Coordinates of C-alpha atoms (C1' of nucleotides) in Angstrom, one line a residue:
Chain A
M23 CA -26.9 85.1 36.7
S24 CA -25.5 88.6 36.7
D25 CA -22.6 89.5 34.4
L26 CA -19.1 88.6 35.5
D27 CA -17.1 91.6 36.5
Q28 CA -13.5 92.3 35.6
T29 CA -12.2 90.4 38.7
D30 CA -14.1 87.3 37.7
R31 CA -12.8 87.5 34.2
R32 CA -9.2 87.9 35.3
I33 CA -9.6 84.9 37.5
L34 CA -11.0 82.8 34.7
R35 CA -8.2 84.0 32.3
E36 CA -5.7 82.7 34.8
L37 CA -7.4 79.4 34.9
D38 CA -7.1 79.3 31.1
T39 CA -3.4 79.5 31.5
D40 CA -3.4 76.4 33.7
A41 CA -6.6 74.7 34.5
R42 CA -5.2 73.3 37.8
M43 CA -3.7 76.5 39.0
P44 CA -4.2 76.7 42.8
V45 CA -6.4 79.4 44.2
A46 CA -3.6 80.8 46.1
M47 CA -1.5 81.1 43.0
I48 CA -4.3 82.9 41.1
A49 CA -4.7 85.3 44.0
H50 CA -1.0 86.0 44.1
R51 CA -0.7 86.7 40.4
L52 CA -3.7 89.0 40.4
G53 CA -2.8 90.8 43.7
L54 CA -5.9 89.6 45.4
A55 CA -6.6 87.9 48.7
R56 CA -6.9 84.2 48.6
G57 CA -10.4 84.4 50.2
T58 CA -11.6 86.7 47.5
V59 CA -10.6 84.4 44.7
Q60 CA -12.1 81.5 46.5
A61 CA -15.4 83.3 47.1
R62 CA -15.5 84.4 43.4
L63 CA -15.0 80.8 42.2
D64 CA -17.7 79.5 44.6
K65 CA -20.1 82.1 43.3
L66 CA -19.3 81.3 39.7
D67 CA -20.7 77.8 39.7
A68 CA -23.3 78.6 42.3
A69 CA -24.6 81.2 39.8
G70 CA -24.6 78.6 37.0
A71 CA -22.2 80.5 35.0
L72 CA -20.3 77.3 34.1
R73 CA -21.5 74.4 32.0
L74 CA -20.8 70.8 33.0
P75 CA -17.1 69.9 33.1
S76 CA -17.8 67.3 30.4
T77 CA -18.5 70.1 27.9
R78 CA -14.7 70.6 27.8
I79 CA -14.3 67.2 26.2
T80 CA -13.8 67.4 22.5
P81 CA -16.1 65.2 20.4
Q82 CA -12.9 64.0 18.7
A83 CA -11.8 62.5 22.0
L84 CA -15.1 60.7 22.1
G85 CA -14.5 59.2 18.7
R86 CA -16.7 61.6 16.8
P87 CA -14.4 63.6 14.5
V88 CA -17.1 64.3 12.0
A89 CA -19.3 67.3 12.6
A90 CA -22.4 68.6 10.7
S91 CA -25.4 70.8 11.1
V92 CA -28.9 69.6 10.4
Q93 CA -31.8 71.9 9.5
V94 CA -35.1 70.5 10.7
E95 CA -38.7 71.3 9.7
L96 CA -41.4 70.2 12.1
D97 CA -45.0 69.3 12.2
Q98 CA -46.0 72.3 14.3
H99 CA -48.4 70.3 16.4
R100 CA -45.8 67.9 17.6
I101 CA -42.9 70.1 18.5
A102 CA -42.5 68.9 22.1
E103 CA -42.5 65.3 20.9
A104 CA -39.9 66.0 18.3
I105 CA -37.6 67.8 20.7
A106 CA -37.9 65.0 23.3
A107 CA -36.9 62.5 20.6
L108 CA -34.0 64.6 19.5
A109 CA -32.8 65.0 23.1
D110 CA -32.5 61.3 23.2
I111 CA -30.0 61.1 20.4
P112 CA -26.5 61.4 22.0
E113 CA -25.0 62.7 18.7
V114 CA -27.2 65.8 18.8
L115 CA -24.9 68.1 20.8
E116 CA -27.1 71.1 20.8
C117 CA -30.3 72.5 19.2
F118 CA -31.5 76.0 18.5
A119 CA -34.8 77.4 17.2
P120 CA -33.8 80.0 14.6
A121 CA -36.1 82.7 13.2
G122 CA -37.0 81.9 9.6
D123 CA -38.0 78.9 7.6
T124 CA -36.0 76.3 9.5
D125 CA -37.7 75.2 12.7
L126 CA -34.7 73.7 14.4
L127 CA -31.0 73.9 13.8
L128 CA -29.0 71.0 15.2
R129 CA -25.3 70.5 15.8
V130 CA -24.4 66.8 15.4
V131 CA -21.3 64.7 15.4
A132 CA -20.5 61.2 14.2
R133 CA -17.8 58.6 14.0
N134 CA -17.4 58.9 10.2
P135 CA -19.5 59.9 7.1
D136 CA -21.3 56.6 7.2
D137 CA -22.2 57.1 10.8
L138 CA -23.3 60.6 10.1
Y139 CA -25.8 59.1 7.6
R140 CA -27.1 56.8 10.3
V141 CA -27.5 59.7 12.7
S142 CA -29.3 61.9 10.2
E143 CA -31.6 59.0 9.5
E144 CA -32.3 58.7 13.2
I145 CA -33.1 62.4 13.2
R146 CA -35.3 62.1 10.1
L147 CA -37.3 59.4 11.8
C148 CA -38.1 61.3 14.9
P149 CA -41.8 61.9 15.5
G150 CA -43.0 65.3 14.3
I151 CA -40.0 65.9 12.0
T152 CA -41.2 66.4 8.5
R153 CA -38.0 67.3 6.7
T154 CA -34.3 67.5 7.3
S155 CA -31.3 68.9 5.5
T156 CA -27.8 67.8 6.7
S157 CA -24.7 69.8 5.9
L158 CA -21.3 68.2 6.6
F159 CA -18.6 70.4 8.1
L160 CA -15.5 70.0 6.0
R161 CA -13.4 71.8 8.4
T162 CA -13.4 73.5 11.8
V163 CA -12.1 76.9 11.0
I164 CA -12.3 78.4 14.4
P165 CA -12.8 76.0 17.3
Y166 CA -15.2 77.0 20.0
R167 CA -13.8 79.7 22.2
V168 CA -14.9 82.4 24.6
T169 CA -11.5 83.9 25.2
G170 CA -12.3 86.9 23.1
L171 CA -15.3 87.8 25.2
L172 CA -13.4 87.0 28.4
A173 CA -10.6 89.4 27.4
G174 CA -12.9 92.3 26.4
A175 CA -15.6 94.1 28.4
Chain B
M24 CA -5.7 61.7 20.6
S25 CA -6.9 58.2 20.9
D26 CA -10.4 57.6 22.0
L27 CA -11.2 57.6 25.7
D28 CA -12.0 54.2 27.1
Q29 CA -14.7 53.3 29.5
T30 CA -12.5 54.1 32.5
D31 CA -11.8 57.6 31.2
R32 CA -15.5 58.1 30.6
R33 CA -16.5 56.9 34.0
I34 CA -14.1 59.3 35.6
L35 CA -15.4 62.2 33.6
R36 CA -19.0 61.3 34.4
E37 CA -18.1 61.4 38.1
L38 CA -16.6 64.9 37.5
D39 CA -19.9 65.9 35.9
T40 CA -21.5 65.0 39.2
D41 CA -19.3 67.4 41.0
A42 CA -16.6 69.4 39.2
R43 CA -14.4 69.6 42.3
M44 CA -14.6 66.0 43.4
P45 CA -11.2 65.0 44.7
V46 CA -9.3 62.4 42.8
A47 CA -9.4 60.0 45.8
M48 CA -13.2 60.3 45.9
I49 CA -13.5 59.5 42.3
A50 CA -11.2 56.5 42.7
H51 CA -13.2 55.2 45.6
R52 CA -16.6 55.6 43.9
L53 CA -15.3 53.7 40.8
G54 CA -13.4 51.1 42.7
L55 CA -10.1 52.2 41.2
A56 CA -6.7 53.1 42.8
R57 CA -6.1 56.7 43.3
G58 CA -3.0 56.6 41.2
T59 CA -4.9 55.3 38.3
V60 CA -7.4 58.1 38.3
Q61 CA -4.7 60.6 38.7
A62 CA -2.8 59.1 35.7
R63 CA -5.9 59.1 33.6
L64 CA -6.7 62.7 34.3
D65 CA -3.1 63.7 33.6
K66 CA -3.3 62.0 30.3
L67 CA -6.5 63.6 29.4
D68 CA -5.3 67.1 29.2
A69 CA -1.9 66.0 28.0
A70 CA -3.6 64.4 25.1
G71 CA -5.5 67.6 24.4
A72 CA -8.9 65.9 24.9
L73 CA -10.1 68.9 26.9
R74 CA -10.8 72.4 25.7
L75 CA -9.8 75.5 27.6
P76 CA -11.6 75.8 31.0
S77 CA -13.1 79.1 29.8
T78 CA -15.2 77.2 27.3
R79 CA -17.4 76.2 30.3
I80 CA -18.4 79.8 30.7
T81 CA -21.9 80.4 29.3
P82 CA -22.1 83.4 26.9
Q83 CA -25.0 84.6 29.1
A84 CA -22.6 85.0 32.0
L85 CA -20.5 87.1 29.8
G86 CA -23.4 89.4 29.0
R87 CA -24.2 87.9 25.6
P88 CA -27.6 86.3 25.9
V89 CA -28.4 86.7 22.2
A90 CA -27.2 83.9 19.9
A91 CA -27.3 83.6 16.1
S92 CA -25.7 81.8 13.2
V93 CA -24.2 83.7 10.2
Q94 CA -23.8 82.1 6.8
V95 CA -20.9 83.7 4.9
E96 CA -19.9 83.7 1.3
L97 CA -16.3 84.4 0.4
D98 CA -14.2 85.8 -2.3
Q99 CA -12.4 82.5 -2.9
H100 CA -9.1 84.3 -3.4
R101 CA -9.1 85.9 0.0
I102 CA -10.1 83.1 2.3
A103 CA -7.2 83.2 4.7
E104 CA -7.6 87.0 5.0
A105 CA -11.3 86.6 5.8
I106 CA -10.8 83.9 8.4
A107 CA -8.1 86.0 10.1
A108 CA -10.5 89.0 10.3
L109 CA -13.3 86.8 11.7
A110 CA -11.0 85.3 14.3
D111 CA -10.4 88.8 15.6
I112 CA -14.1 89.4 16.3
P113 CA -14.7 88.2 19.9
E114 CA -18.4 87.6 19.3
V115 CA -17.6 84.9 16.7
L116 CA -17.5 81.9 19.0
E117 CA -16.8 79.3 16.3
C118 CA -16.6 78.9 12.6
F119 CA -17.0 75.9 10.3
A120 CA -16.6 75.3 6.6
P121 CA -19.6 73.3 5.5
A122 CA -20.1 71.5 2.2
G123 CA -22.5 73.4 -0.1
D124 CA -23.2 76.9 -1.2
T125 CA -22.3 78.5 2.1
D126 CA -18.5 79.0 2.5
L127 CA -18.5 79.5 6.3
L128 CA -21.0 79.0 9.0
L129 CA -20.4 81.1 12.2
R130 CA -21.8 80.9 15.7
V131 CA -22.0 84.4 17.1
V132 CA -23.4 86.0 20.3
A133 CA -24.3 89.5 21.2
R134 CA -25.6 91.6 24.1
N135 CA -29.0 92.3 22.5
P136 CA -30.6 92.4 19.1
D137 CA -29.0 95.8 18.4
D138 CA -25.6 94.5 19.3
L139 CA -26.2 91.5 17.0
Y140 CA -26.7 94.0 14.2
R141 CA -23.4 95.6 15.0
V142 CA -21.7 92.3 15.1
S143 CA -23.2 91.2 11.8
E144 CA -22.1 94.4 10.2
E145 CA -18.6 93.9 11.5
I146 CA -18.6 90.5 9.9
R147 CA -20.0 91.8 6.7
L148 CA -17.2 94.3 6.5
C149 CA -14.4 91.7 6.8
P150 CA -12.1 91.6 3.9
G151 CA -12.9 88.8 1.5
I152 CA -16.5 88.4 2.6
T153 CA -19.0 89.0 -0.2
R154 CA -22.3 88.1 1.4
T155 CA -23.7 87.2 4.8
S156 CA -27.0 85.9 6.1
T157 CA -27.7 86.2 9.8
S158 CA -30.3 84.0 11.5
L159 CA -31.3 84.9 15.1
F160 CA -31.8 82.0 17.5
L161 CA -35.1 82.5 19.2
R162 CA -34.5 79.8 21.7
T163 CA -31.8 77.3 22.9
V164 CA -33.7 74.1 22.7
I165 CA -30.9 71.8 23.8
P166 CA -28.0 73.5 25.4
Y167 CA -24.6 72.2 24.5
R168 CA -23.9 68.8 26.0
V169 CA -21.6 65.8 25.6
T170 CA -23.2 63.7 28.3
G171 CA -24.9 61.4 25.8
L172 CA -21.7 60.5 24.1
L173 CA -20.0 60.1 27.4
A174 CA -22.6 57.7 28.6
G175 CA -22.6 55.6 25.5
A176 CA -19.8 53.6 23.7
Chain C
dT16 C1' 6.9 31.4 28.4
dG17 C1' 8.6 36.0 28.7
dC18 C1' 7.9 40.9 27.7
dT19 C1' 5.6 45.3 28.2
dG20 C1' 2.6 48.5 30.1
dA21 C1' -1.1 49.6 33.3
dT22 C1' -2.9 49.0 37.8
dT23 C1' -2.8 48.4 42.6
dG24 C1' -2.1 49.6 47.4
dA25 C1' 0.6 51.7 50.5
dG26 C1' 3.2 55.5 52.2
dC27 C1' 5.6 60.0 52.2
dG28 C1' 6.1 65.1 52.6
dA29 C1' 4.6 69.4 50.7
dT30 C1' 0.8 71.9 49.5
dA31 C1' -3.9 73.4 49.0
dT32 C1' -8.3 73.7 50.8
dG33 C1' -12.2 75.4 53.5
dA34 C1' -13.4 77.7 57.3
dT35 C1' -13.0 81.3 60.5
dC36 C1' -11.9 86.0 62.4
dA37 C1' -11.4 91.1 63.1
dA38 C1' -10.3 95.1 60.5
dT39 C1' -10.9 97.8 56.5
dA40 C1' -12.5 99.6 52.1
dG41 C1' -16.2 100.7 48.8
dC42 C1' -20.8 102.1 47.9
dG43 C1' -25.5 103.5 47.9
dA44 C1' -29.3 105.3 50.9
dC45 C1' -30.7 108.8 53.6
Chain D
dG30 C1' -21.7 113.8 55.9
dT31 C1' -23.1 109.6 58.1
dC32 C1' -25.2 105.2 58.5
dG33 C1' -25.5 100.4 57.1
dC34 C1' -24.4 96.8 54.0
dT35 C1' -21.3 94.0 51.5
dA36 C1' -16.9 92.7 49.7
dT37 C1' -12.2 92.4 50.6
dT38 C1' -8.1 91.8 53.2
dG39 C1' -4.6 89.3 55.7
dA40 C1' -4.1 86.1 59.0
dT41 C1' -4.6 81.6 61.3
dC42 C1' -6.1 76.8 61.9
dA43 C1' -7.0 71.8 61.1
dT44 C1' -7.8 68.8 57.6
dA45 C1' -7.8 67.0 53.0
dT46 C1' -5.6 66.7 48.8
dC47 C1' -1.9 66.4 45.8
dG48 C1' 2.2 64.6 43.4
dC49 C1' 5.4 61.3 43.9
dT50 C1' 7.6 57.0 44.9
dC51 C1' 7.9 51.9 45.5
dA52 C1' 7.3 46.9 44.9
dA53 C1' 3.9 43.7 43.6
dT54 C1' 0.3 42.2 40.7
dC55 C1' -2.3 41.9 36.6
dA56 C1' -3.6 41.9 31.5
dG57 C1' -2.6 41.6 26.8
dC58 C1' 0.5 39.9 23.3
dA59 C1' 4.4 37.9 20.8

DNA sequence: TGCTGATTGAGCGATATGATCAATAGCGAC
DNA sequence: GTCGCTATTGATCATATCGCTCAATCAGCA
């Protein structure tokens, strides 16, 4: 997956203007040939530069307005087991392995605070997980965005 | 933004199969009328249930393979100022206000470890920010997904 | 029962798509 | 400078898709 060049970025910026903008319209607005835009877009998802369409759906729309992060400590001998169990929990939207004391850092969502408690219990009970610490997000200060990177170099 | 019902979810699941699947094809596969699917999709982005198309672009594709989280402590009198400054940093992909000692939790990306240092410096120098703690993500264990929520209730 | 809103199935014209083609431009290798 | 490779251009084509309309049906609810 090589980096997107300026042309790719300009195309994608146009699509941010209107997700359903026709290829011919994009081409016209950017002063490119239609075929070029078409080829670029084909390459983009062939290259795996794009996540699944469903990643555009906000958790709110799926009835999960409550967000939190969960720090997890693992039994180091059962890491794979733990990860597999976490992957089976729908509310776990993503999971990273940070440097430092925490073994895993999860992003989770829930229907409400009570539901968040249920989810965090489910996480705590995963095999190989020795300790968790949940931190409720009171507010989303900056919603997920890539526009800044798309605009710059 | 009311919750998506089962029909909406089934439509979106089909789109995960193939992002460019025509509306008529979705309708046929789900046993729905074309107009219904079209109306549902129209409602979806009218309701703001979908983020910008650019959110599908992986930071990797934008040349930012390095990810990290940054915990931020603020001068409580200059919160708005700090947030505005953070919003101006393209590498800050999102920002939450968690309950607890940390005032803000940022998701950032960078070109490489060196670049991450630059970004974290930029954050540290934002007005109103008194302290930061950056934690490098060694690995993405579960990439961002909503499929689980989409499949369930 | 009667109302309201969503869904259906069908049809319509306008538009977009995917594919092709020859010609050209850009770029690195030699 | 020249060769060869690749991307781009501008054009054309047939086909598929879109957005819209309509009357009829259906589901939920007062």
